[in-house]
Amino acid sequence: MTSYVLKYSHNIIEHLGLKLYQNKPTNVIAELVSNSWDADAKNAWIDIISDNGNPLAIIATDNGKSMSDAEIKSNWLVIAKKKEVERVANTNSRKPMGRKGIGKLAPFGIGKKVDLITFKDNKLNWLALNYLEMVSESGTELISYEPRVITQNSNDFFSSSINDYLNTFPDGLKNKIRERLDIISKSHGTIILCHDLSPRRYRDWE
């Protein structure tokens, strides 16, 4: 199993994720939908999971072209990488809407944890990123952060590692994640899970 590494300068996560999108859940959701559009998704689902009326997590799912293990490393884990200005003309051609590679940081504006789940070419990859770990180092040097790998290049949606991880979530959230995993398992797709939301931001959802 090869490692995933996100490299960035100190504070870039805070400035491009937290400060741009802090307390702006509708902007975060708009960015997630834009990313689904950019992936040429035919369908996208946004689920807001609540606990006693308080938002617990956002799950953004789409059946777009998704990413392979190699594409995650070369694209998703590279902050502010320029997107294609124009795609090869075809019946589904769309001009990109996302914010040139920083949209992936948007969920950190409202949550401390973000998971990337992709299924492409019959391979499932699942990374879990923790904001507090990402900003724990000080200084201005380039920081290398390794997300937690739940599964890599697998076709087993019911592996022990996945089940163990899902069992750390409340039942309502766990069941919805399972439901969305079932959607992408039919062909291909991506799930972005934003969780561990800050209670002080609940009022911004009203």
PDB file of C-alpha atoms in Angstrom:
ATOM      1  CA  MET A   1       0.000   0.000   0.000  1.00  0.00           C
ATOM      2  CA  THR A   2       1.513   3.294  -1.088  1.00  0.00           C
ATOM      3  CA  SER A   3       0.878   6.375   1.029  1.00  0.00           C
ATOM      4  CA  TYR A   4      -1.128   9.471   0.181  1.00  0.00           C
ATOM      5  CA  VAL A   5       0.507  12.802   0.967  1.00  0.00           C
ATOM      6  CA  LEU A   6      -1.001  16.277   0.966  1.00  0.00           C
ATOM      7  CA  LYS A   7       1.659  19.004   0.828  1.00  0.00           C
ATOM      8  CA  TYR A   8       0.980  22.636   1.664  1.00  0.00           C
ATOM      9  CA  SER A   9       2.543  25.664   3.321  1.00  0.00           C
ATOM     10  CA  HIS A  10       1.553  26.513   6.870  1.00  0.00           C
ATOM     11  CA  ASN A  11      -1.850  28.238   7.243  1.00  0.00           C
ATOM     12  CA  ILE A  12      -2.985  27.598   3.657  1.00  0.00           C
ATOM     13  CA  ILE A  13      -5.688  25.212   4.915  1.00  0.00           C
ATOM     14  CA  GLU A  14      -6.918  27.870   7.309  1.00  0.00           C
ATOM     15  CA  HIS A  15      -6.868  30.710   4.776  1.00  0.00           C
ATOM     16  CA  LEU A  16      -8.306  28.824   1.790  1.00  0.00           C
ATOM     17  CA  GLY A  17     -10.678  26.566   3.690  1.00  0.00           C
ATOM     18  CA  LEU A  18     -11.666  27.893   7.092  1.00  0.00           C
ATOM     19  CA  LYS A  19     -11.617  31.625   6.452  1.00  0.00           C
ATOM     20  CA  LEU A  20     -13.172  31.562   2.969  1.00  0.00           C
ATOM     21  CA  TYR A  21     -16.050  29.309   3.978  1.00  0.00           C
ATOM     22  CA  GLN A  22     -16.321  29.687   7.757  1.00  0.00           C
ATOM     23  CA  ASN A  23     -19.928  29.764   8.963  1.00  0.00           C
ATOM     24  CA  LYS A  24     -21.152  29.577   5.345  1.00  0.00           C
ATOM     25  CA  PRO A  25     -22.742  26.133   4.943  1.00  0.00           C
ATOM     26  CA  THR A  26     -24.672  27.159   1.824  1.00  0.00           C
ATOM     27  CA  ASN A  27     -21.406  28.207   0.132  1.00  0.00           C
ATOM     28  CA  VAL A  28     -19.838  24.894   1.062  1.00  0.00           C
ATOM     29  CA  ILE A  29     -22.777  22.980  -0.390  1.00  0.00           C
ATOM     30  CA  ALA A  30     -22.632  25.097  -3.567  1.00  0.00           C
ATOM     31  CA  GLU A  31     -18.938  24.234  -3.948  1.00  0.00           C
ATOM     32  CA  LEU A  32     -19.641  20.526  -3.476  1.00  0.00           C
ATOM     33  CA  VAL A  33     -22.335  20.662  -6.160  1.00  0.00           C
ATOM     34  CA  SER A  34     -19.933  22.535  -8.461  1.00  0.00           C
ATOM     35  CA  ASN A  35     -17.399  19.752  -8.025  1.00  0.00           C
ATOM     36  CA  SER A  36     -20.032  17.216  -9.053  1.00  0.00           C
ATOM     37  CA  TRP A  37     -20.779  19.305 -12.131  1.00  0.00           C
ATOM     38  CA  ASP A  38     -17.089  19.435 -12.992  1.00  0.00           C
ATOM     39  CA  ALA A  39     -16.974  15.635 -12.742  1.00  0.00           C
ATOM     40  CA  ASP A  40     -19.683  15.389 -15.437  1.00  0.00           C
ATOM     41  CA  ALA A  41     -22.064  13.802 -12.957  1.00  0.00           C
ATOM     42  CA  LYS A  42     -25.561  13.047 -14.192  1.00  0.00           C
ATOM     43  CA  ASN A  43     -26.883  12.986 -10.634  1.00  0.00           C
ATOM     44  CA  ALA A  44     -25.791  14.452  -7.332  1.00  0.00           C
ATOM     45  CA  TRP A  45     -27.163  13.990  -3.834  1.00  0.00           C
ATOM     46  CA  ILE A  46     -26.668  16.287  -0.842  1.00  0.00           C
ATOM     47  CA  ASP A  47     -27.626  14.841   2.548  1.00  0.00           C
ATOM     48  CA  ILE A  48     -27.619  16.853   5.772  1.00  0.00           C
ATOM     49  CA  ILE A  49     -27.654  14.495   8.719  1.00  0.00           C
ATOM     50  CA  SER A  50     -28.956  15.951  11.987  1.00  0.00           C
ATOM     51  CA  ASP A  51     -28.954  14.928  15.623  1.00  0.00           C
ATOM     52  CA  ASN A  52     -31.788  16.397  17.713  1.00  0.00           C
ATOM     53  CA  GLY A  53     -32.158  19.159  15.149  1.00  0.00           C
ATOM     54  CA  ASN A  54     -28.458  20.014  15.039  1.00  0.00           C
ATOM     55  CA  PRO A  55     -26.532  19.321  11.795  1.00  0.00           C
ATOM     56  CA  LEU A  56     -24.160  16.416  12.300  1.00  0.00           C
ATOM     57  CA  ALA A  57     -22.660  15.913   8.839  1.00  0.00           C
ATOM     58  CA  ILE A  58     -22.967  16.686   5.141  1.00  0.00           C
ATOM     59  CA  ILE A  59     -22.686  13.902   2.592  1.00  0.00           C
ATOM     60  CA  ALA A  60     -22.184  14.952  -1.042  1.00  0.00           C
ATOM     61  CA  THR A  61     -22.496  12.083  -3.511  1.00  0.00           C
ATOM     62  CA  ASP A  62     -22.310  12.042  -7.297  1.00  0.00           C
ATOM     63  CA  ASN A  63     -22.060   9.530 -10.120  1.00  0.00           C
ATOM     64  CA  GLY A  64     -19.446  11.506 -12.024  1.00  0.00           C
ATOM     65  CA  LYS A  65     -16.235  10.221 -13.541  1.00  0.00           C
ATOM     66  CA  SER A  66     -14.584   9.973 -10.112  1.00  0.00           C
ATOM     67  CA  MET A  67     -10.851   9.452  -9.487  1.00  0.00           C
ATOM     68  CA  SER A  68      -8.464   6.548  -9.470  1.00  0.00           C
ATOM     69  CA  ASP A  69      -5.769   6.041  -6.863  1.00  0.00           C
ATOM     70  CA  ALA A  70      -3.250   7.754  -9.155  1.00  0.00           C
ATOM     71  CA  GLU A  71      -5.591  10.662  -9.896  1.00  0.00           C
ATOM     72  CA  ILE A  72      -6.181  11.279  -6.188  1.00  0.00           C
ATOM     73  CA  LYS A  73      -2.431  11.586  -5.698  1.00  0.00           C
ATOM     74  CA  SER A  74      -1.762  13.765  -8.736  1.00  0.00           C
ATOM     75  CA  ASN A  75      -4.877  15.942  -8.610  1.00  0.00           C
ATOM     76  CA  TRP A  76      -6.982  15.921  -5.454  1.00  0.00           C
ATOM     77  CA  LEU A  77      -4.017  16.004  -3.074  1.00  0.00           C
ATOM     78  CA  VAL A  78      -2.499  18.965  -4.918  1.00  0.00           C
ATOM     79  CA  ILE A  79      -3.901  22.230  -3.596  1.00  0.00           C
ATOM     80  CA  ALA A  80      -4.821  24.947  -6.124  1.00  0.00           C
ATOM     81  CA  LYS A  81      -3.916  22.878  -9.158  1.00  0.00           C
ATOM     82  CA  LYS A  82      -5.356  24.558 -12.227  1.00  0.00           C
ATOM     83  CA  LYS A  83      -8.374  22.850 -13.747  1.00  0.00           C
ATOM     84  CA  GLU A  84      -8.847  22.369 -17.436  1.00  0.00           C
ATOM     85  CA  VAL A  85     -10.054  25.595 -18.993  1.00  0.00           C
ATOM     86  CA  GLU A  86     -11.942  23.707 -21.689  1.00  0.00           C
ATOM     87  CA  ARG A  87     -12.666  20.031 -22.118  1.00  0.00           C
ATOM     88  CA  VAL A  88     -12.664  18.109 -25.374  1.00  0.00           C
ATOM     89  CA  ALA A  89     -15.968  18.783 -27.088  1.00  0.00           C
ATOM     90  CA  ASN A  90     -18.573  16.087 -26.569  1.00  0.00           C
ATOM     91  CA  THR A  91     -22.261  15.881 -25.786  1.00  0.00           C
ATOM     92  CA  ASN A  92     -21.561  16.192 -22.044  1.00  0.00           C
ATOM     93  CA  SER A  93     -18.877  18.885 -22.254  1.00  0.00           C
ATOM     94  CA  ARG A  94     -19.094  21.415 -19.434  1.00  0.00           C
ATOM     95  CA  LYS A  95     -16.919  24.337 -18.460  1.00  0.00           C
ATOM     96  CA  PRO A  96     -15.541  23.925 -14.924  1.00  0.00           C
ATOM     97  CA  MET A  97     -17.376  25.727 -12.115  1.00  0.00           C
ATOM     98  CA  GLY A  98     -15.226  24.816  -9.091  1.00  0.00           C
ATOM     99  CA  ARG A  99     -12.696  27.146  -7.540  1.00  0.00           C
ATOM    100  CA  LYS A 100      -9.531  25.938  -9.275  1.00  0.00           C
ATOM    101  CA  GLY A 101      -8.467  23.277  -6.850  1.00  0.00           C
ATOM    102  CA  ILE A 102      -9.282  25.001  -3.566  1.00  0.00           C
ATOM    103  CA  GLY A 103     -12.908  23.865  -3.441  1.00  0.00           C
ATOM    104  CA  LYS A 104     -11.725  20.639  -1.842  1.00  0.00           C
ATOM    105  CA  LEU A 105     -10.897  22.733   1.233  1.00  0.00           C
ATOM    106  CA  ALA A 106     -14.385  24.252   1.482  1.00  0.00           C
ATOM    107  CA  PRO A 107     -15.804  21.629   3.898  1.00  0.00           C
ATOM    108  CA  PHE A 108     -13.169  22.601   6.470  1.00  0.00           C
ATOM    109  CA  GLY A 109     -15.028  25.896   6.817  1.00  0.00           C
ATOM    110  CA  ILE A 110     -17.783  24.121   8.722  1.00  0.00           C
ATOM    111  CA  GLY A 111     -16.329  20.792   9.845  1.00  0.00           C
ATOM    112  CA  LYS A 112     -13.153  19.435  11.368  1.00  0.00           C
ATOM    113  CA  LYS A 113     -13.115  16.168   9.414  1.00  0.00           C
ATOM    114  CA  VAL A 114     -13.487  15.491   5.685  1.00  0.00           C
ATOM    115  CA  ASP A 115     -13.525  12.091   3.995  1.00  0.00           C
ATOM    116  CA  LEU A 116     -12.936  11.454   0.302  1.00  0.00           C
ATOM    117  CA  ILE A 117     -14.479   8.256  -1.061  1.00  0.00           C
ATOM    118  CA  THR A 118     -14.044   7.359  -4.726  1.00  0.00           C
ATOM    119  CA  PHE A 119     -14.942   4.359  -6.838  1.00  0.00           C
ATOM    120  CA  LYS A 120     -13.523   4.072 -10.336  1.00  0.00           C
ATOM    121  CA  ASP A 121     -12.537   1.120 -12.520  1.00  0.00           C
ATOM    122  CA  ASN A 122     -13.859  -1.210  -9.830  1.00  0.00           C
ATOM    123  CA  LYS A 123     -11.420   0.206  -7.256  1.00  0.00           C
ATOM    124  CA  LEU A 124     -12.537   1.833  -4.019  1.00  0.00           C
ATOM    125  CA  ASN A 125     -10.361   4.414  -2.254  1.00  0.00           C
ATOM    126  CA  TRP A 126     -11.273   6.106   1.024  1.00  0.00           C
ATOM    127  CA  LEU A 127      -9.246   8.810   2.778  1.00  0.00           C
ATOM    128  CA  ALA A 128     -10.055  10.548   6.068  1.00  0.00           C
ATOM    129  CA  LEU A 129      -8.586  14.005   6.737  1.00  0.00           C
ATOM    130  CA  ASN A 130      -8.540  15.741  10.112  1.00  0.00           C
ATOM    131  CA  TYR A 131      -8.318  19.539  10.181  1.00  0.00           C
ATOM    132  CA  LEU A 132      -6.829  19.720  13.676  1.00  0.00           C
ATOM    133  CA  GLU A 133      -4.002  17.413  12.634  1.00  0.00           C
ATOM    134  CA  MET A 134      -3.413  19.371   9.437  1.00  0.00           C
ATOM    135  CA  VAL A 135      -2.910  22.697  11.234  1.00  0.00           C
ATOM    136  CA  SER A 136      -1.084  21.353  14.281  1.00  0.00           C
ATOM    137  CA  GLU A 137       2.397  22.066  12.897  1.00  0.00           C
ATOM    138  CA  SER A 138       3.812  25.567  13.109  1.00  0.00           C
ATOM    139  CA  GLY A 139       6.247  27.475  10.947  1.00  0.00           C
ATOM    140  CA  THR A 140       6.311  28.441   7.283  1.00  0.00           C
ATOM    141  CA  GLU A 141       7.955  25.368   5.836  1.00  0.00           C
ATOM    142  CA  LEU A 142       6.210  22.971   3.503  1.00  0.00           C
ATOM    143  CA  ILE A 143       4.128  20.527   5.513  1.00  0.00           C
ATOM    144  CA  SER A 144       3.474  16.943   4.465  1.00  0.00           C
ATOM    145  CA  TYR A 145       0.269  15.447   5.849  1.00  0.00           C
ATOM    146  CA  GLU A 146      -0.746  11.829   5.379  1.00  0.00           C
ATOM    147  CA  PRO A 147      -4.515  11.271   5.572  1.00  0.00           C
ATOM    148  CA  ARG A 148      -5.830   8.164   7.268  1.00  0.00           C
ATOM    149  CA  VAL A 149      -6.421   5.435   4.688  1.00  0.00           C
ATOM    150  CA  ILE A 150      -9.646   3.525   5.312  1.00  0.00           C
ATOM    151  CA  THR A 151      -9.212   1.431   2.174  1.00  0.00           C
ATOM    152  CA  GLN A 152      -7.076   1.596  -0.964  1.00  0.00           C
ATOM    153  CA  ASN A 153      -7.629   0.017  -4.381  1.00  0.00           C
ATOM    154  CA  SER A 154     -10.219  -2.410  -3.056  1.00  0.00           C
ATOM    155  CA  ASN A 155     -13.505  -3.651  -4.478  1.00  0.00           C
ATOM    156  CA  ASP A 156     -14.850  -4.735  -1.082  1.00  0.00           C
ATOM    157  CA  PHE A 157     -17.429  -2.296   0.296  1.00  0.00           C
ATOM    158  CA  PHE A 158     -17.887  -4.448   3.393  1.00  0.00           C
ATOM    159  CA  SER A 159     -14.287  -4.959   4.468  1.00  0.00           C
ATOM    160  CA  SER A 160     -13.412  -5.075   8.155  1.00  0.00           C
ATOM    161  CA  SER A 161     -11.575  -1.739   7.922  1.00  0.00           C
ATOM    162  CA  ILE A 162     -14.652  -0.036   6.460  1.00  0.00           C
ATOM    163  CA  ASN A 163     -17.032  -1.665   8.920  1.00  0.00           C
ATOM    164  CA  ASP A 164     -14.817  -0.761  11.871  1.00  0.00           C
ATOM    165  CA  TYR A 165     -14.628   2.837  10.726  1.00  0.00           C
ATOM    166  CA  LEU A 166     -18.359   3.134  10.055  1.00  0.00           C
ATOM    167  CA  ASN A 167     -19.098   1.773  13.501  1.00  0.00           C
ATOM    168  CA  THR A 168     -17.521   4.909  14.968  1.00  0.00           C
ATOM    169  CA  PHE A 169     -20.432   6.963  13.551  1.00  0.00           C
ATOM    170  CA  PRO A 170     -23.976   7.315  14.934  1.00  0.00           C
ATOM    171  CA  ASP A 171     -26.431   4.872  13.345  1.00  0.00           C
ATOM    172  CA  GLY A 172     -28.260   7.504  11.282  1.00  0.00           C
ATOM    173  CA  LEU A 173     -25.070   8.762   9.695  1.00  0.00           C
ATOM    174  CA  LYS A 174     -23.618   5.281   9.256  1.00  0.00           C
ATOM    175  CA  ASN A 175     -26.756   4.042   7.494  1.00  0.00           C
ATOM    176  CA  LYS A 176     -26.849   7.013   5.118  1.00  0.00           C
ATOM    177  CA  ILE A 177     -23.181   6.531   4.218  1.00  0.00           C
ATOM    178  CA  ARG A 178     -23.941   2.882   3.462  1.00  0.00           C
ATOM    179  CA  GLU A 179     -26.844   3.971   1.267  1.00  0.00           C
ATOM    180  CA  ARG A 180     -24.626   6.323  -0.708  1.00  0.00           C
ATOM    181  CA  LEU A 181     -21.853   3.729  -0.992  1.00  0.00           C
ATOM    182  CA  ASP A 182     -24.412   1.463  -2.604  1.00  0.00           C
ATOM    183  CA  ILE A 183     -25.078   4.119  -5.272  1.00  0.00           C
ATOM    184  CA  ILE A 184     -21.463   4.537  -6.354  1.00  0.00           C
ATOM    185  CA  SER A 185     -20.804   0.778  -6.168  1.00  0.00           C
ATOM    186  CA  LYS A 186     -23.140   0.275  -9.141  1.00  0.00           C
ATOM    187  CA  SER A 187     -20.671   1.940 -11.513  1.00  0.00           C
ATOM    188  CA  HIS A 188     -18.502   4.847 -10.342  1.00  0.00           C
ATOM    189  CA  GLY A 189     -18.717   8.011  -8.299  1.00  0.00           C
ATOM    190  CA  THR A 190     -17.461  10.144  -5.452  1.00  0.00           C
ATOM    191  CA  ILE A 191     -18.600  10.833  -1.909  1.00  0.00           C
ATOM    192  CA  ILE A 192     -17.407  13.767   0.179  1.00  0.00           C
ATOM    193  CA  LEU A 193     -18.238  13.412   3.852  1.00  0.00           C
ATOM    194  CA  CYS A 194     -17.918  16.506   6.047  1.00  0.00           C
ATOM    195  CA  HIS A 195     -18.388  15.717   9.725  1.00  0.00           C
ATOM    196  CA  ASP A 196     -17.472  16.733  13.259  1.00  0.00           C
ATOM    197  CA  LEU A 197     -19.254  20.031  12.642  1.00  0.00           C
ATOM    198  CA  SER A 198     -18.709  22.838  15.115  1.00  0.00           C
ATOM    199  CA  PRO A 199     -21.700  23.364  17.458  1.00  0.00           C
ATOM    200  CA  ARG A 200     -21.114  27.105  17.506  1.00  0.00           C
ATOM    201  CA  ARG A 201     -21.990  27.187  13.820  1.00  0.00           C
ATOM    202  CA  TYR A 202     -25.373  25.490  14.059  1.00  0.00           C
ATOM    203  CA  ARG A 203     -27.199  28.800  13.972  1.00  0.00           C
ATOM    204  CA  ASP A 204     -25.851  29.470  10.487  1.00  0.00           C
ATOM    205  CA  TRP A 205     -27.952  26.572   9.134  1.00  0.00           C
ATOM    206  CA  GLU A 206     -31.247  28.229  10.042  1.00  0.00           C
TER     207      GLU A 206
END
